[in-house]
Short mmCIF file of C-alpha atoms in Angstrom, two decimals:
data_model
loop_
_atom_site.label_atom_id
_atom_site.label_comp_id
_atom_site.label_asym_id
_atom_site.label_seq_id
_atom_site.Cartn_x
_atom_site.Cartn_y
_atom_site.Cartn_z
CA UNK A 282 49.80 -29.89 -24.62
CA UNK A 283 50.01 -31.54 -21.26
CA UNK A 284 47.17 -31.45 -18.10
CA UNK A 285 50.00 -29.71 -16.80
CA UNK A 286 50.74 -27.55 -18.93
CA UNK A 287 47.41 -26.37 -20.22
CA UNK A 288 46.45 -25.40 -16.07
CA UNK A 289 49.66 -24.00 -16.31
CA UNK A 290 47.92 -21.55 -18.97
CA UNK A 291 45.59 -20.95 -17.43
CA UNK A 292 46.35 -19.97 -13.85
CA UNK A 293 48.40 -17.53 -16.11
CA UNK A 294 45.71 -15.94 -18.44
CA UNK A 295 43.33 -16.32 -15.15
CA UNK A 296 47.05 -13.65 -13.27
CA UNK A 297 46.94 -11.84 -16.23
CA UNK A 298 43.00 -10.93 -16.22
CA UNK A 299 42.52 -10.36 -12.29
CA UNK A 300 45.98 -8.45 -12.33
CA UNK A 301 44.22 -5.83 -15.13
CA UNK A 302 41.35 -5.81 -12.95
CA UNK A 303 42.64 -4.85 -9.81
CA UNK A 304 45.40 -2.60 -10.30
CA UNK A 305 45.12 1.07 -10.66
CA UNK A 306 45.39 2.47 -14.86
CA UNK A 307 47.86 5.47 -15.41
CA UNK A 308 46.42 9.10 -16.12
CA UNK A 309 47.88 9.94 -19.04
CA UNK A 310 48.56 13.45 -19.38
CA UNK A 311 46.74 13.95 -22.46
CA UNK A 312 43.94 12.77 -21.26
CA UNK A 313 41.21 15.47 -21.27
CA UNK A 314 41.00 17.18 -17.93
CA UNK A 315 37.57 18.65 -17.58
CA UNK A 316 37.05 18.42 -13.82
CA UNK A 317 39.62 19.99 -11.39
CA UNK A 318 41.68 17.27 -9.96
CA UNK A 319 44.75 19.22 -8.41
CA UNK A 320 44.55 18.74 -4.99
CA UNK A 321 42.72 21.97 -3.87
CA UNK A 322 43.67 24.04 -0.55
CA UNK A 323 40.45 25.38 1.32
CA UNK A 324 37.37 24.09 3.65
CA UNK A 325 34.75 21.94 4.58
CA UNK A 326 31.36 24.11 5.05
CA UNK A 327 28.28 22.79 5.95
CA UNK A 328 24.63 24.56 4.13
CA UNK A 329 21.45 24.00 5.34
CA UNK A 330 22.64 19.79 6.43
CA UNK A 331 24.49 19.79 3.35
CA UNK A 332 27.80 19.89 2.68
CA UNK A 333 30.65 22.24 0.38
CA UNK A 334 34.40 23.33 0.04
CA UNK A 335 35.19 26.29 -0.35
CA UNK A 336 38.82 26.61 -2.31
CA UNK A 337 41.49 28.73 -0.89
CA UNK A 338 40.08 31.00 -3.66
CA UNK A 339 36.57 31.25 -2.75
CA UNK A 340 35.25 29.74 -5.54
CA UNK A 341 33.31 26.19 -4.00
CA UNK A 342 34.57 23.04 -5.38
CA UNK A 343 33.21 21.45 -8.45
CA UNK A 344 32.45 18.44 -10.56
CA UNK A 345 35.38 16.52 -9.70
CA UNK A 346 38.30 17.40 -6.99
CA UNK A 347 40.62 16.67 -5.00
CA UNK A 348 40.77 16.84 -1.15
CA UNK A 349 43.63 15.87 1.14
CA UNK A 350 44.15 12.99 -1.88
CA UNK A 351 40.95 11.77 -2.27
CA UNK A 352 38.48 13.09 -5.31
CA UNK A 353 35.36 13.63 -4.34
CA UNK A 354 32.85 15.13 -6.72
CA UNK A 355 30.79 17.75 -6.36
CA UNK A 356 27.62 19.41 -8.10
CA UNK A 357 27.28 23.04 -10.34
CA UNK A 358 26.21 24.28 -7.54
CA UNK A 359 29.40 23.50 -5.03
CA UNK A 360 27.23 20.87 -3.29
CA UNK A 361 28.76 17.25 -2.08
CA UNK A 362 27.01 14.39 -4.03
CA UNK A 363 25.63 12.36 -1.71
CA UNK A 364 23.95 9.83 -3.11
CA UNK A 365 21.78 7.11 -1.10
CA UNK A 366 23.50 4.42 -3.09
CA UNK A 367 26.98 4.24 -5.58
CA UNK A 368 25.32 6.11 -9.36
CA UNK A 369 26.24 7.67 -12.21
CA UNK A 370 26.17 11.31 -11.61
CA UNK A 371 25.85 14.22 -14.46
CA UNK A 372 27.38 17.64 -13.30
CA UNK A 373 28.58 20.09 -15.56
CA UNK A 374 27.86 17.52 -18.99
CA UNK A 375 30.18 14.55 -17.76
CA UNK A 376 29.37 11.75 -15.87
CA UNK A 377 30.77 10.83 -12.53
CA UNK A 378 30.64 7.51 -10.12
CA UNK A 379 29.64 8.95 -6.76
CA UNK A 380 29.33 6.94 -3.23
CA UNK A 381 26.90 7.86 -0.95
CA UNK A 382 29.72 9.54 0.60
CA UNK A 383 30.71 11.01 -1.95
CA UNK A 384 33.92 10.05 -3.13
CA UNK A 385 34.60 9.18 -6.64
CA UNK A 386 34.89 6.06 -7.63
CA UNK A 387 37.08 4.78 -10.44
CA UNK A 388 38.06 1.16 -12.68
CA UNK A 389 35.81 -1.22 -13.75
CA UNK A 390 32.51 -1.37 -12.26
CA UNK A 391 29.30 -2.97 -13.53
CA UNK A 392 26.67 -1.32 -12.79
CA UNK A 393 23.12 -2.73 -13.38
CA UNK A 394 23.62 -4.53 -16.24
CA UNK A 395 25.87 -2.72 -17.37
CA UNK A 396 30.14 -2.30 -17.69
CA UNK A 397 31.66 0.88 -17.01
CA UNK A 398 35.50 2.40 -16.95
CA UNK A 399 35.84 4.74 -14.73
CA UNK A 400 38.95 7.34 -13.97
CA UNK A 401 40.31 7.69 -10.43
CA UNK A 402 38.37 11.54 -10.10
CA UNK A 403 35.06 9.60 -11.13
CA UNK A 404 34.55 10.56 -14.35
CA UNK A 405 32.61 8.22 -16.75
CA UNK A 406 35.27 6.83 -20.09
CA UNK A 407 33.05 7.35 -23.20
CA UNK A 408 33.79 6.40 -26.84
CA UNK A 409 36.78 5.03 -26.12
CA UNK A 410 38.26 1.45 -26.56
CA UNK A 411 40.41 0.39 -22.95
CA UNK A 412 41.58 -3.17 -22.20
CA UNK A 413 39.75 -4.40 -25.58
CA UNK A 414 37.13 -3.32 -24.61
CA UNK A 415 34.55 -1.09 -26.09
CA UNK A 416 33.38 2.08 -24.72
CA UNK A 417 30.05 3.18 -26.08
CA UNK A 418 28.95 6.66 -26.10
CA UNK A 419 26.46 6.79 -22.50
CA UNK A 420 30.16 4.55 -21.53
CA UNK A 421 28.17 1.36 -21.11
CA UNK A 422 30.44 -1.55 -22.45
CA UNK A 423 29.91 -3.39 -25.70
CA UNK A 424 28.21 -6.26 -25.10
CA UNK A 425 30.62 -9.42 -26.81
CA UNK A 426 33.40 -11.45 -25.69
CA UNK A 427 35.69 -9.44 -23.82
CA UNK A 428 32.62 -8.00 -22.34
CA UNK A 429 31.52 -11.53 -21.03
CA UNK A 430 35.00 -12.37 -20.29
CA UNK A 431 36.02 -9.00 -17.77
CA UNK A 432 32.85 -9.45 -16.76
CA UNK A 433 33.40 -12.83 -16.13
CA UNK A 434 36.38 -12.38 -14.14
CA UNK A 435 35.01 -9.55 -11.74
CA UNK A 436 32.31 -11.87 -10.68
CA UNK A 437 34.83 -14.53 -10.07
CA UNK A 438 37.49 -11.97 -8.43
CA UNK A 439 34.69 -10.78 -5.64
CA UNK A 440 33.59 -14.08 -5.13
CA UNK A 441 37.18 -15.20 -3.78
CA UNK A 442 37.69 -11.93 -2.73
CA UNK A 443 37.11 -9.23 0.55
CA UNK A 444 36.90 -5.95 -0.99
CA UNK A 445 38.73 -4.35 1.56
CA UNK A 446 41.76 -7.05 1.62
CA UNK A 447 44.98 -5.35 -0.39
CA UNK A 448 45.59 -6.29 -3.69
CA UNK A 449 48.51 -9.24 -2.39
CA UNK A 450 45.97 -10.60 -0.23
CA UNK A 451 43.49 -10.59 -3.98
CA UNK A 452 45.70 -12.17 -6.17
CA UNK A 453 46.62 -14.15 -3.17
CA UNK A 454 43.40 -15.10 -2.86
CA UNK A 455 42.76 -15.54 -6.53
CA UNK A 456 46.04 -17.78 -6.85
CA UNK A 457 44.83 -20.50 -4.52
CA UNK A 458 41.50 -20.82 -6.34
CA UNK A 459 43.43 -21.40 -9.18
CA UNK A 460 45.04 -23.44 -7.96
CA UNK A 461 42.74 -25.12 -5.96
CA UNK A 462 40.42 -28.14 -6.19
CA UNK A 463 37.74 -25.55 -6.88
CA UNK A 464 38.66 -24.16 -10.23
CA UNK A 465 37.43 -26.05 -13.03
CA UNK A 466 36.96 -24.34 -16.89
CA UNK A 467 36.11 -26.38 -19.81
CA UNK A 468 38.37 -27.93 -22.60
CA UNK A 469 37.67 -26.33 -25.11
CA UNK A 470 36.44 -22.45 -23.63
CA UNK A 471 35.88 -21.03 -20.05
CA UNK A 472 31.45 -20.84 -20.10
CA UNK A 473 30.76 -16.93 -20.79
#
């Protein structure tokens, strides 16, 4: 196999990995819905410095709740979860990945030394296989070759892109990185 063909093959593999990491995952209707994911009508309230969302039916939002097209995570008592920094929070026996503003964080995320996958509602997926990566009963990915490859790709993408950029601009930056002089790989396998 010539060097040029090999380089093209590596570029295609990287783009597939990158595209799979950046693209939002579809939500399947058959997946378990343990929290409120329909768009809620109601109004925000503040009590003793804490934010709540009182729905039109008079009940406070709990778990994950879609409000004006964005997902927020609330405690069992209806308080908006606002940790000091993005972290995993358990509400009514479900684990969510929540930002410091109370917004649900979806997709693949490296938290501490572990890799997790969460739906757009913030719900951490557990006991399943996603994109060839096995997720345990806690939601942490099994540390195997697929895990190492995913983490390596995520860290590389983060180093060559800016988090606020659009998907198109991220893909363009990754393409420039791979097709430019900065990209190197070992002949046999990438350094994982």
